mmCIF file with all atom_site columns, C-alpha atoms in Angstrom:
data_model
loop_
_atom_site.group_PDB
_atom_site.id
_atom_site.type_symbol
_atom_site.label_atom_id
_atom_site.label_alt_id
_atom_site.label_comp_id
_atom_site.label_asym_id
_atom_site.label_entity_id
_atom_site.label_seq_id
_atom_site.pdbx_PDB_ins_code
_atom_site.Cartn_x
_atom_site.Cartn_y
_atom_site.Cartn_z
_atom_site.occupancy
_atom_site.B_iso_or_equiv
_atom_site.pdbx_formal_charge
_atom_site.auth_seq_id
_atom_site.auth_comp_id
_atom_site.auth_asym_id
_atom_site.auth_atom_id
_atom_site.pdbx_PDB_model_num
ATOM 1   C CA . MET A 1 1   ? 19.771  -18.057 -11.855 1.00 0.00 ? 379 MET A CA 1
ATOM 2   C CA . PRO A 1 2   ? 19.201  -15.725 -8.866  1.00 0.00 ? 380 PRO A CA 1
ATOM 3   C CA . ASP A 1 3   ? 17.969  -17.177 -5.587  1.00 0.00 ? 381 ASP A CA 1
ATOM 4   C CA . LEU A 1 4   ? 14.467  -15.727 -5.140  1.00 0.00 ? 382 LEU A CA 1
ATOM 5   C CA . ALA A 1 5   ? 14.473  -16.472 -1.421  1.00 0.00 ? 383 ALA A CA 1
ATOM 6   C CA . ASP A 1 6   ? 17.622  -14.377 -1.024  1.00 0.00 ? 384 ASP A CA 1
ATOM 7   C CA . ALA A 1 7   ? 16.126  -11.675 -3.241  1.00 0.00 ? 385 ALA A CA 1
ATOM 8   C CA . SER A 1 8   ? 13.052  -11.384 -1.028  1.00 0.00 ? 386 SER A CA 1
ATOM 9   C CA . ARG A 1 9   ? 15.271  -11.292 2.055   1.00 0.00 ? 387 ARG A CA 1
ATOM 10  C CA . SER A 1 10  ? 17.182  -8.270  0.781   1.00 0.00 ? 388 SER A CA 1
ATOM 11  C CA . SER A 1 11  ? 14.244  -6.509  -0.829  1.00 0.00 ? 389 SER A CA 1
ATOM 12  C CA . PRO A 1 12  ? 13.394  -2.944  0.178   1.00 0.00 ? 390 PRO A CA 1
ATOM 13  C CA . ASP A 1 13  ? 10.457  -4.359  2.150   1.00 0.00 ? 391 ASP A CA 1
ATOM 14  C CA . THR A 1 14  ? 12.883  -5.631  4.797   1.00 0.00 ? 392 THR A CA 1
ATOM 15  C CA . ALA A 1 15  ? 14.749  -2.336  5.177   1.00 0.00 ? 393 ALA A CA 1
ATOM 16  C CA . VAL A 1 16  ? 12.352  -0.823  7.731   1.00 0.00 ? 394 VAL A CA 1
ATOM 17  C CA . LEU A 1 17  ? 9.984   -2.712  9.983   1.00 0.00 ? 395 LEU A CA 1
ATOM 18  C CA . PRO A 1 18  ? 6.992   -0.483  10.719  1.00 0.00 ? 396 PRO A CA 1
ATOM 19  C CA . PRO A 1 19  ? 4.912   -0.746  13.895  1.00 0.00 ? 397 PRO A CA 1
ATOM 20  C CA . LEU A 1 20  ? 2.450   -3.184  12.284  1.00 0.00 ? 398 LEU A CA 1
ATOM 21  C CA . THR A 1 21  ? 2.910   -5.484  9.296   1.00 0.00 ? 399 THR A CA 1
ATOM 22  C CA . LEU A 1 22  ? 0.435   -8.057  7.971   1.00 0.00 ? 400 LEU A CA 1
ATOM 23  C CA . VAL A 1 23  ? 1.744   -10.910 5.831   1.00 0.00 ? 401 VAL A CA 1
ATOM 24  C CA . LEU A 1 24  ? -1.027  -12.947 4.250   1.00 0.00 ? 402 LEU A CA 1
ATOM 25  C CA . GLY A 1 25  ? -1.443  -15.532 1.541   1.00 0.00 ? 403 GLY A CA 1
ATOM 26  C CA . GLY A 1 26  ? -2.576  -19.051 0.836   1.00 0.00 ? 404 GLY A CA 1
ATOM 27  C CA . ALA A 1 27  ? -1.331  -22.312 2.287   1.00 0.00 ? 405 ALA A CA 1
ATOM 28  C CA . ARG A 1 28  ? 2.372   -22.931 1.661   1.00 0.00 ? 406 ARG A CA 1
ATOM 29  C CA . SER A 1 29  ? 2.820   -19.523 0.043   1.00 0.00 ? 407 SER A CA 1
ATOM 30  C CA . GLY A 1 30  ? 5.928   -18.632 2.077   1.00 0.00 ? 408 GLY A CA 1
ATOM 31  C CA . LYS A 1 31  ? 4.185   -16.385 4.622   1.00 0.00 ? 409 LYS A CA 1
ATOM 32  C CA . SER A 1 32  ? 5.960   -17.598 7.757   1.00 0.00 ? 410 SER A CA 1
ATOM 33  C CA . ARG A 1 33  ? 9.441   -17.661 6.271   1.00 0.00 ? 411 ARG A CA 1
ATOM 34  C CA . TYR A 1 34  ? 9.008   -14.162 4.813   1.00 0.00 ? 412 TYR A CA 1
ATOM 35  C CA . ALA A 1 35  ? 7.669   -12.806 8.122   1.00 0.00 ? 413 ALA A CA 1
ATOM 36  C CA . GLU A 1 36  ? 10.588  -14.370 9.994   1.00 0.00 ? 414 GLU A CA 1
ATOM 37  C CA . ARG A 1 37  ? 13.030  -12.637 7.642   1.00 0.00 ? 415 ARG A CA 1
ATOM 38  C CA . LEU A 1 38  ? 11.330  -9.286  8.192   1.00 0.00 ? 416 LEU A CA 1
ATOM 39  C CA . VAL A 1 39  ? 11.760  -9.615  11.943  1.00 0.00 ? 417 VAL A CA 1
ATOM 40  C CA . GLU A 1 40  ? 15.309  -10.976 11.709  1.00 0.00 ? 418 GLU A CA 1
ATOM 41  C CA . ALA A 1 41  ? 16.336  -8.070  9.453   1.00 0.00 ? 419 ALA A CA 1
ATOM 42  C CA . ARG A 1 42  ? 15.246  -5.702  12.214  1.00 0.00 ? 420 ARG A CA 1
ATOM 43  C CA . GLY A 1 43  ? 18.063  -6.968  14.400  1.00 0.00 ? 421 GLY A CA 1
ATOM 44  C CA . ALA A 1 44  ? 16.089  -6.337  17.591  1.00 0.00 ? 422 ALA A CA 1
ATOM 45  C CA . PRO A 1 45  ? 15.254  -8.975  20.185  1.00 0.00 ? 423 PRO A CA 1
ATOM 46  C CA . ALA A 1 46  ? 12.653  -11.194 18.498  1.00 0.00 ? 424 ALA A CA 1
ATOM 47  C CA . LEU A 1 47  ? 9.663   -12.922 20.040  1.00 0.00 ? 425 LEU A CA 1
ATOM 48  C CA . TYR A 1 48  ? 7.626   -15.567 18.234  1.00 0.00 ? 426 TYR A CA 1
ATOM 49  C CA . VAL A 1 49  ? 4.029   -15.840 19.437  1.00 0.00 ? 427 VAL A CA 1
ATOM 50  C CA . ALA A 1 50  ? 2.664   -19.204 18.350  1.00 0.00 ? 428 ALA A CA 1
ATOM 51  C CA . THR A 1 51  ? -1.080  -19.705 18.114  1.00 0.00 ? 429 THR A CA 1
ATOM 52  C CA . GLY A 1 52  ? -0.946  -23.264 16.775  1.00 0.00 ? 430 GLY A CA 1
ATOM 53  C CA . GLN A 1 53  ? -1.473  -26.284 18.981  1.00 0.00 ? 431 GLN A CA 1
ATOM 54  C CA . ALA A 1 54  ? 0.025   -29.741 18.484  1.00 0.00 ? 432 ALA A CA 1
ATOM 55  C CA . LEU A 1 55  ? -3.325  -31.533 18.477  1.00 0.00 ? 433 LEU A CA 1
ATOM 56  C CA . ASP A 1 56  ? -2.112  -34.265 16.108  1.00 0.00 ? 434 ASP A CA 1
ATOM 57  C CA . ASP A 1 57  ? 1.152   -35.704 14.798  1.00 0.00 ? 435 ASP A CA 1
ATOM 58  C CA . GLU A 1 58  ? 1.085   -33.658 11.580  1.00 0.00 ? 436 GLU A CA 1
ATOM 59  C CA . MET A 1 59  ? 0.753   -30.367 13.484  1.00 0.00 ? 437 MET A CA 1
ATOM 60  C CA . ALA A 1 60  ? 3.405   -31.424 16.011  1.00 0.00 ? 438 ALA A CA 1
ATOM 61  C CA . GLU A 1 61  ? 5.803   -32.055 13.119  1.00 0.00 ? 439 GLU A CA 1
ATOM 62  C CA . ARG A 1 62  ? 4.954   -28.704 11.524  1.00 0.00 ? 440 ARG A CA 1
ATOM 63  C CA . ILE A 1 63  ? 5.643   -26.910 14.816  1.00 0.00 ? 441 ILE A CA 1
ATOM 64  C CA . ARG A 1 64  ? 8.945   -28.777 15.203  1.00 0.00 ? 442 ARG A CA 1
ATOM 65  C CA . ARG A 1 65  ? 10.068  -27.753 11.694  1.00 0.00 ? 443 ARG A CA 1
ATOM 66  C CA . HIS A 1 66  ? 9.153   -24.103 12.312  1.00 0.00 ? 444 HIS A CA 1
ATOM 67  C CA . ARG A 1 67  ? 11.120  -24.046 15.588  1.00 0.00 ? 445 ARG A CA 1
ATOM 68  C CA . GLU A 1 68  ? 14.113  -25.711 13.969  1.00 0.00 ? 446 GLU A CA 1
ATOM 69  C CA . ARG A 1 69  ? 14.090  -23.223 11.078  1.00 0.00 ? 447 ARG A CA 1
ATOM 70  C CA . ARG A 1 70  ? 13.933  -20.224 13.428  1.00 0.00 ? 448 ARG A CA 1
ATOM 71  C CA . GLY A 1 71  ? 16.786  -21.439 15.607  1.00 0.00 ? 449 GLY A CA 1
ATOM 72  C CA . PRO A 1 72  ? 17.812  -20.442 19.131  1.00 0.00 ? 450 PRO A CA 1
ATOM 73  C CA . ALA A 1 73  ? 17.815  -16.672 18.548  1.00 0.00 ? 451 ALA A CA 1
ATOM 74  C CA . TRP A 1 74  ? 14.034  -16.602 18.891  1.00 0.00 ? 452 TRP A CA 1
ATOM 75  C CA . THR A 1 75  ? 12.048  -16.704 22.117  1.00 0.00 ? 453 THR A CA 1
ATOM 76  C CA . THR A 1 76  ? 8.713   -18.487 21.720  1.00 0.00 ? 454 THR A CA 1
ATOM 77  C CA . VAL A 1 77  ? 5.503   -17.891 23.675  1.00 0.00 ? 455 VAL A CA 1
ATOM 78  C CA . GLU A 1 78  ? 2.367   -19.935 23.024  1.00 0.00 ? 456 GLU A CA 1
ATOM 79  C CA . ALA A 1 79  ? -0.951  -18.096 22.823  1.00 0.00 ? 457 ALA A CA 1
ATOM 80  C CA . PRO A 1 80  ? -3.619  -20.328 21.282  1.00 0.00 ? 458 PRO A CA 1
ATOM 81  C CA . LEU A 1 81  ? -6.478  -18.264 22.770  1.00 0.00 ? 459 LEU A CA 1
ATOM 82  C CA . ASP A 1 82  ? -5.306  -15.266 24.791  1.00 0.00 ? 460 ASP A CA 1
ATOM 83  C CA . LEU A 1 83  ? -3.357  -13.476 22.086  1.00 0.00 ? 461 LEU A CA 1
ATOM 84  C CA . GLY A 1 84  ? -4.330  -9.978  23.196  1.00 0.00 ? 462 GLY A CA 1
ATOM 85  C CA . THR A 1 85  ? -3.195  -10.648 26.761  1.00 0.00 ? 463 THR A CA 1
ATOM 86  C CA . VAL A 1 86  ? 0.159   -12.026 25.607  1.00 0.00 ? 464 VAL A CA 1
ATOM 87  C CA . LEU A 1 87  ? 0.750   -9.084  23.256  1.00 0.00 ? 465 LEU A CA 1
ATOM 88  C CA . GLY A 1 88  ? -0.161  -6.614  25.989  1.00 0.00 ? 466 GLY A CA 1
ATOM 89  C CA . ALA A 1 89  ? 2.372   -8.244  28.328  1.00 0.00 ? 467 ALA A CA 1
ATOM 90  C CA . GLU A 1 90  ? 5.160   -8.775  25.774  1.00 0.00 ? 468 GLU A CA 1
ATOM 91  C CA . ALA A 1 91  ? 5.057   -5.744  23.439  1.00 0.00 ? 469 ALA A CA 1
ATOM 92  C CA . ARG A 1 92  ? 7.596   -3.080  24.274  1.00 0.00 ? 470 ARG A CA 1
ATOM 93  C CA . PRO A 1 93  ? 9.619   -0.422  22.479  1.00 0.00 ? 471 PRO A CA 1
ATOM 94  C CA . GLY A 1 94  ? 12.522  -1.906  20.554  1.00 0.00 ? 472 GLY A CA 1
ATOM 95  C CA . ARG A 1 95  ? 11.072  -5.420  20.471  1.00 0.00 ? 473 ARG A CA 1
ATOM 96  C CA . ALA A 1 96  ? 9.848   -7.154  17.354  1.00 0.00 ? 474 ALA A CA 1
ATOM 97  C CA . ILE A 1 97  ? 7.043   -9.714  17.718  1.00 0.00 ? 475 ILE A CA 1
ATOM 98  C CA . LEU A 1 98  ? 5.945   -12.195 15.086  1.00 0.00 ? 476 LEU A CA 1
ATOM 99  C CA . VAL A 1 99  ? 2.476   -13.711 15.542  1.00 0.00 ? 477 VAL A CA 1
ATOM 100 C CA . ASP A 1 100 ? 1.985   -16.877 13.504  1.00 0.00 ? 478 ASP A CA 1
ATOM 101 C CA . CYS A 1 101 ? -0.853  -17.077 12.811  1.00 0.00 ? 479 CYS A CA 1
ATOM 102 C CA . LEU A 1 102 ? -4.054  -15.088 13.195  1.00 0.00 ? 480 LEU A CA 1
ATOM 103 C CA . THR A 1 103 ? -6.023  -17.713 11.282  1.00 0.00 ? 481 THR A CA 1
ATOM 104 C CA . LEU A 1 104 ? -5.182  -20.455 13.791  1.00 0.00 ? 482 LEU A CA 1
ATOM 105 C CA . TRP A 1 105 ? -6.000  -18.071 16.645  1.00 0.00 ? 483 TRP A CA 1
ATOM 106 C CA . LEU A 1 106 ? -9.408  -17.463 15.083  1.00 0.00 ? 484 LEU A CA 1
ATOM 107 C CA . SER A 1 107 ? -9.983  -21.194 14.619  1.00 0.00 ? 485 SER A CA 1
ATOM 108 C CA . ASN A 1 108 ? -8.992  -21.871 18.233  1.00 0.00 ? 486 ASN A CA 1
ATOM 109 C CA . MET A 1 109 ? -11.440 -19.233 19.481  1.00 0.00 ? 487 MET A CA 1
ATOM 110 C CA . MET A 1 110 ? -14.269 -20.612 17.370  1.00 0.00 ? 488 MET A CA 1
ATOM 111 C CA . MET A 1 111 ? -13.640 -24.149 18.614  1.00 0.00 ? 489 MET A CA 1
ATOM 112 C CA . ALA A 1 112 ? -13.542 -22.854 22.218  1.00 0.00 ? 490 ALA A CA 1
ATOM 113 C CA . GLY A 1 113 ? -16.946 -21.199 21.761  1.00 0.00 ? 491 GLY A CA 1
ATOM 114 C CA . ARG A 1 114 ? -15.679 -17.667 22.291  1.00 0.00 ? 492 ARG A CA 1
ATOM 115 C CA . ASP A 1 115 ? -17.682 -14.618 21.211  1.00 0.00 ? 493 ASP A CA 1
ATOM 116 C CA . ILE A 1 116 ? -15.745 -14.005 17.992  1.00 0.00 ? 494 ILE A CA 1
ATOM 117 C CA . GLU A 1 117 ? -17.081 -10.539 17.199  1.00 0.00 ? 495 GLU A CA 1
ATOM 118 C CA . ARG A 1 118 ? -16.278 -9.326  20.716  1.00 0.00 ? 496 ARG A CA 1
ATOM 119 C CA . GLU A 1 119 ? -12.798 -10.925 20.751  1.00 0.00 ? 497 GLU A CA 1
ATOM 120 C CA . MET A 1 120 ? -11.922 -9.454  17.353  1.00 0.00 ? 498 MET A CA 1
ATOM 121 C CA . ALA A 1 121 ? -13.180 -5.990  18.328  1.00 0.00 ? 499 ALA A CA 1
ATOM 122 C CA . LEU A 1 122 ? -11.101 -5.985  21.530  1.00 0.00 ? 500 LEU A CA 1
ATOM 123 C CA . PHE A 1 123 ? -8.041  -7.256  19.691  1.00 0.00 ? 501 PHE A CA 1
ATOM 124 C CA . LEU A 1 124 ? -8.294  -4.715  16.868  1.00 0.00 ? 502 LEU A CA 1
ATOM 125 C CA . ALA A 1 125 ? -8.914  -1.839  19.293  1.00 0.00 ? 503 ALA A CA 1
ATOM 126 C CA . ALA A 1 126 ? -5.735  -2.723  21.219  1.00 0.00 ? 504 ALA A CA 1
ATOM 127 C CA . LEU A 1 127 ? -3.426  -2.835  18.170  1.00 0.00 ? 505 LEU A CA 1
ATOM 128 C CA . PRO A 1 128 ? -2.668  0.916   17.899  1.00 0.00 ? 506 PRO A CA 1
ATOM 129 C CA . GLU A 1 129 ? -1.633  1.002   21.568  1.00 0.00 ? 507 GLU A CA 1
ATOM 130 C CA . LEU A 1 130 ? 0.965   -1.768  21.366  1.00 0.00 ? 508 LEU A CA 1
ATOM 131 C CA . PRO A 1 131 ? 4.596   -0.549  21.316  1.00 0.00 ? 509 PRO A CA 1
ATOM 132 C CA . GLY A 1 132 ? 7.406   -2.069  19.271  1.00 0.00 ? 510 GLY A CA 1
ATOM 133 C CA . SER A 1 133 ? 7.044   -3.775  15.914  1.00 0.00 ? 511 SER A CA 1
ATOM 134 C CA . LEU A 1 134 ? 4.401   -6.411  15.267  1.00 0.00 ? 512 LEU A CA 1
ATOM 135 C CA . VAL A 1 135 ? 4.293   -8.774  12.298  1.00 0.00 ? 513 VAL A CA 1
ATOM 136 C CA . PHE A 1 136 ? 1.136   -10.841 11.874  1.00 0.00 ? 514 PHE A CA 1
ATOM 137 C CA . VAL A 1 137 ? 0.822   -13.851 9.594   1.00 0.00 ? 515 VAL A CA 1
ATOM 138 C CA . ALA A 1 138 ? -2.646  -14.818 8.331   1.00 0.00 ? 516 ALA A CA 1
ATOM 139 C CA . ASN A 1 139 ? -4.149  -17.057 5.698   1.00 0.00 ? 517 ASN A CA 1
ATOM 140 C CA . GLU A 1 140 ? -6.195  -15.541 2.907   1.00 0.00 ? 518 GLU A CA 1
ATOM 141 C CA . VAL A 1 141 ? -9.107  -17.966 2.854   1.00 0.00 ? 519 VAL A CA 1
ATOM 142 C CA . GLY A 1 142 ? -11.544 -16.004 0.702   1.00 0.00 ? 520 GLY A CA 1
ATOM 143 C CA . LEU A 1 143 ? -10.066 -16.716 -2.727  1.00 0.00 ? 521 LEU A CA 1
ATOM 144 C CA . GLY A 1 144 ? -11.491 -20.210 -3.146  1.00 0.00 ? 522 GLY A CA 1
ATOM 145 C CA . ILE A 1 145 ? -14.914 -21.698 -3.592  1.00 0.00 ? 523 ILE A CA 1
ATOM 146 C CA . VAL A 1 146 ? -17.756 -20.986 -1.165  1.00 0.00 ? 524 VAL A CA 1
ATOM 147 C CA . PRO A 1 147 ? -17.395 -23.442 1.740   1.00 0.00 ? 525 PRO A CA 1
ATOM 148 C CA . GLU A 1 148 ? -20.019 -26.168 1.947   1.00 0.00 ? 526 GLU A CA 1
ATOM 149 C CA . THR A 1 149 ? -20.881 -25.981 5.661   1.00 0.00 ? 527 THR A CA 1
ATOM 150 C CA . ALA A 1 150 ? -22.197 -23.136 7.797   1.00 0.00 ? 528 ALA A CA 1
ATOM 151 C CA . LEU A 1 151 ? -19.236 -23.439 10.188  1.00 0.00 ? 529 LEU A CA 1
ATOM 152 C CA . ALA A 1 152 ? -16.728 -23.202 7.331   1.00 0.00 ? 530 ALA A CA 1
ATOM 153 C CA . ARG A 1 153 ? -18.571 -20.200 5.856   1.00 0.00 ? 531 ARG A CA 1
ATOM 154 C CA . ALA A 1 154 ? -18.602 -18.483 9.275   1.00 0.00 ? 532 ALA A CA 1
ATOM 155 C CA . PHE A 1 155 ? -14.861 -19.158 9.623   1.00 0.00 ? 533 PHE A CA 1
ATOM 156 C CA . ARG A 1 156 ? -14.164 -17.705 6.162   1.00 0.00 ? 534 ARG A CA 1
ATOM 157 C CA . ASP A 1 157 ? -16.240 -14.622 6.941   1.00 0.00 ? 535 ASP A CA 1
ATOM 158 C CA . HIS A 1 158 ? -14.615 -14.046 10.348  1.00 0.00 ? 536 HIS A CA 1
ATOM 159 C CA . ALA A 1 159 ? -11.147 -14.524 8.840   1.00 0.00 ? 537 ALA A CA 1
ATOM 160 C CA . GLY A 1 160 ? -11.911 -12.012 6.102   1.00 0.00 ? 538 GLY A CA 1
ATOM 161 C CA . ARG A 1 161 ? -13.125 -9.421  8.618   1.00 0.00 ? 539 ARG A CA 1
ATOM 162 C CA . LEU A 1 162 ? -10.131 -10.038 10.902  1.00 0.00 ? 540 LEU A CA 1
ATOM 163 C CA . ASN A 1 163 ? -7.674  -9.646  8.008   1.00 0.00 ? 541 ASN A CA 1
ATOM 164 C CA . GLN A 1 164 ? -9.414  -6.442  6.887   1.00 0.00 ? 542 GLN A CA 1
ATOM 165 C CA . GLY A 1 165 ? -9.288  -5.039  10.425  1.00 0.00 ? 543 GLY A CA 1
ATOM 166 C CA . VAL A 1 166 ? -5.588  -5.784  10.869  1.00 0.00 ? 544 VAL A CA 1
ATOM 167 C CA . ALA A 1 167 ? -4.818  -4.456  7.364   1.00 0.00 ? 545 ALA A CA 1
ATOM 168 C CA . GLU A 1 168 ? -6.606  -1.214  8.208   1.00 0.00 ? 546 GLU A CA 1
ATOM 169 C CA . HIS A 1 169 ? -4.269  -0.670  11.185  1.00 0.00 ? 547 HIS A CA 1
ATOM 170 C CA . ALA A 1 170 ? -1.150  -1.937  9.414   1.00 0.00 ? 548 ALA A CA 1
ATOM 171 C CA . GLU A 1 171 ? 1.452   0.333   7.898   1.00 0.00 ? 549 GLU A CA 1
ATOM 172 C CA . ARG A 1 172 ? 2.507   -2.517  5.605   1.00 0.00 ? 550 ARG A CA 1
ATOM 173 C CA . VAL A 1 173 ? 0.512   -5.394  4.087   1.00 0.00 ? 551 VAL A CA 1
ATOM 174 C CA . VAL A 1 174 ? 2.261   -8.050  2.000   1.00 0.00 ? 552 VAL A CA 1
ATOM 175 C CA . PHE A 1 175 ? 0.516   -10.779 0.023   1.00 0.00 ? 553 PHE A CA 1
ATOM 176 C CA . MET A 1 176 ? 2.577   -13.909 -0.591  1.00 0.00 ? 554 MET A CA 1
ATOM 177 C CA . ALA A 1 177 ? 2.185   -16.117 -3.665  1.00 0.00 ? 555 ALA A CA 1
ATOM 178 C CA . ALA A 1 178 ? 4.614   -18.898 -4.636  1.00 0.00 ? 556 ALA A CA 1
ATOM 179 C CA . GLY A 1 179 ? 7.156   -17.565 -2.130  1.00 0.00 ? 557 GLY A CA 1
ATOM 180 C CA . LEU A 1 180 ? 7.126   -14.101 -3.673  1.00 0.00 ? 558 LEU A CA 1
ATOM 181 C CA . PRO A 1 181 ? 6.006   -10.960 -1.820  1.00 0.00 ? 559 PRO A CA 1
ATOM 182 C CA . LEU A 1 182 ? 3.565   -8.515  -3.345  1.00 0.00 ? 560 LEU A CA 1
ATOM 183 C CA . THR A 1 183 ? 3.276   -5.324  -1.315  1.00 0.00 ? 561 THR A CA 1
ATOM 184 C CA . LEU A 1 184 ? -0.358  -4.244  -1.130  1.00 0.00 ? 562 LEU A CA 1
ATOM 185 C CA . LYS A 1 185 ? 0.118   -1.350  1.273   1.00 0.00 ? 563 LYS A CA 1
ATOM 186 C CA . ASP A 1 186 ? 3.199   0.455   2.529   1.00 0.00 ? 564 ASP A CA 1
ATOM 187 C CA . VAL A 1 187 ? 2.682   3.834   4.171   1.00 0.00 ? 565 VAL A CA 1
ATOM 188 C CA . THR A 1 188 ? 6.404   3.930   5.036   1.00 0.00 ? 566 THR A CA 1
ATOM 189 C CA . ARG A 1 189 ? 7.120   4.547   1.321   1.00 0.00 ? 567 ARG A CA 1
ATOM 190 C CA . GLU A 1 190 ? 4.380   7.087   0.588   1.00 0.00 ? 568 GLU A CA 1
ATOM 191 C CA . GLY A 1 191 ? 5.834   10.358  -0.585  1.00 0.00 ? 569 GLY A CA 1
ATOM 192 C CA . HIS A 1 192 ? 9.286   8.862   -1.299  1.00 0.00 ? 570 HIS A CA 1
#
């Protein structure tokens, strides 16, 4: 039986890394691993921008496993709130940056009381100006039931708008399900 993980690694989607790629899907869908493979296939110096914070033991363990899986070839920068500033400082021609994940960044901003609409507008406006290759990971949170609380509904709505905004700017959008990539948008292949 073929190894599906190896198949996704060598798929045509990894052949060219466009300026902006969005990889989204549900929890444990294989988003991070797939995004890492996209960046690794590029062969350029890779930067991992982490938005998660080790606020409890479970998250600390998750962060440890992600770092271990990536190995020493990756440089990691933490950006739980100031993602736009970090990207502005770190993006450069020839460099590939993986941001994991936009959903945690959004959650961090909401918990910090930031003006979400303003922060998202500034972030989205800056994307076309960033050099190099960017790969964003995000959770698709709008496929389930309507959240019970106002805060959870606001989070779902903000996440949906953020994902739509990034997808609009992205040359490639990949939806992950059960570890398998489904390409939703790929302007690098149009006309081929």
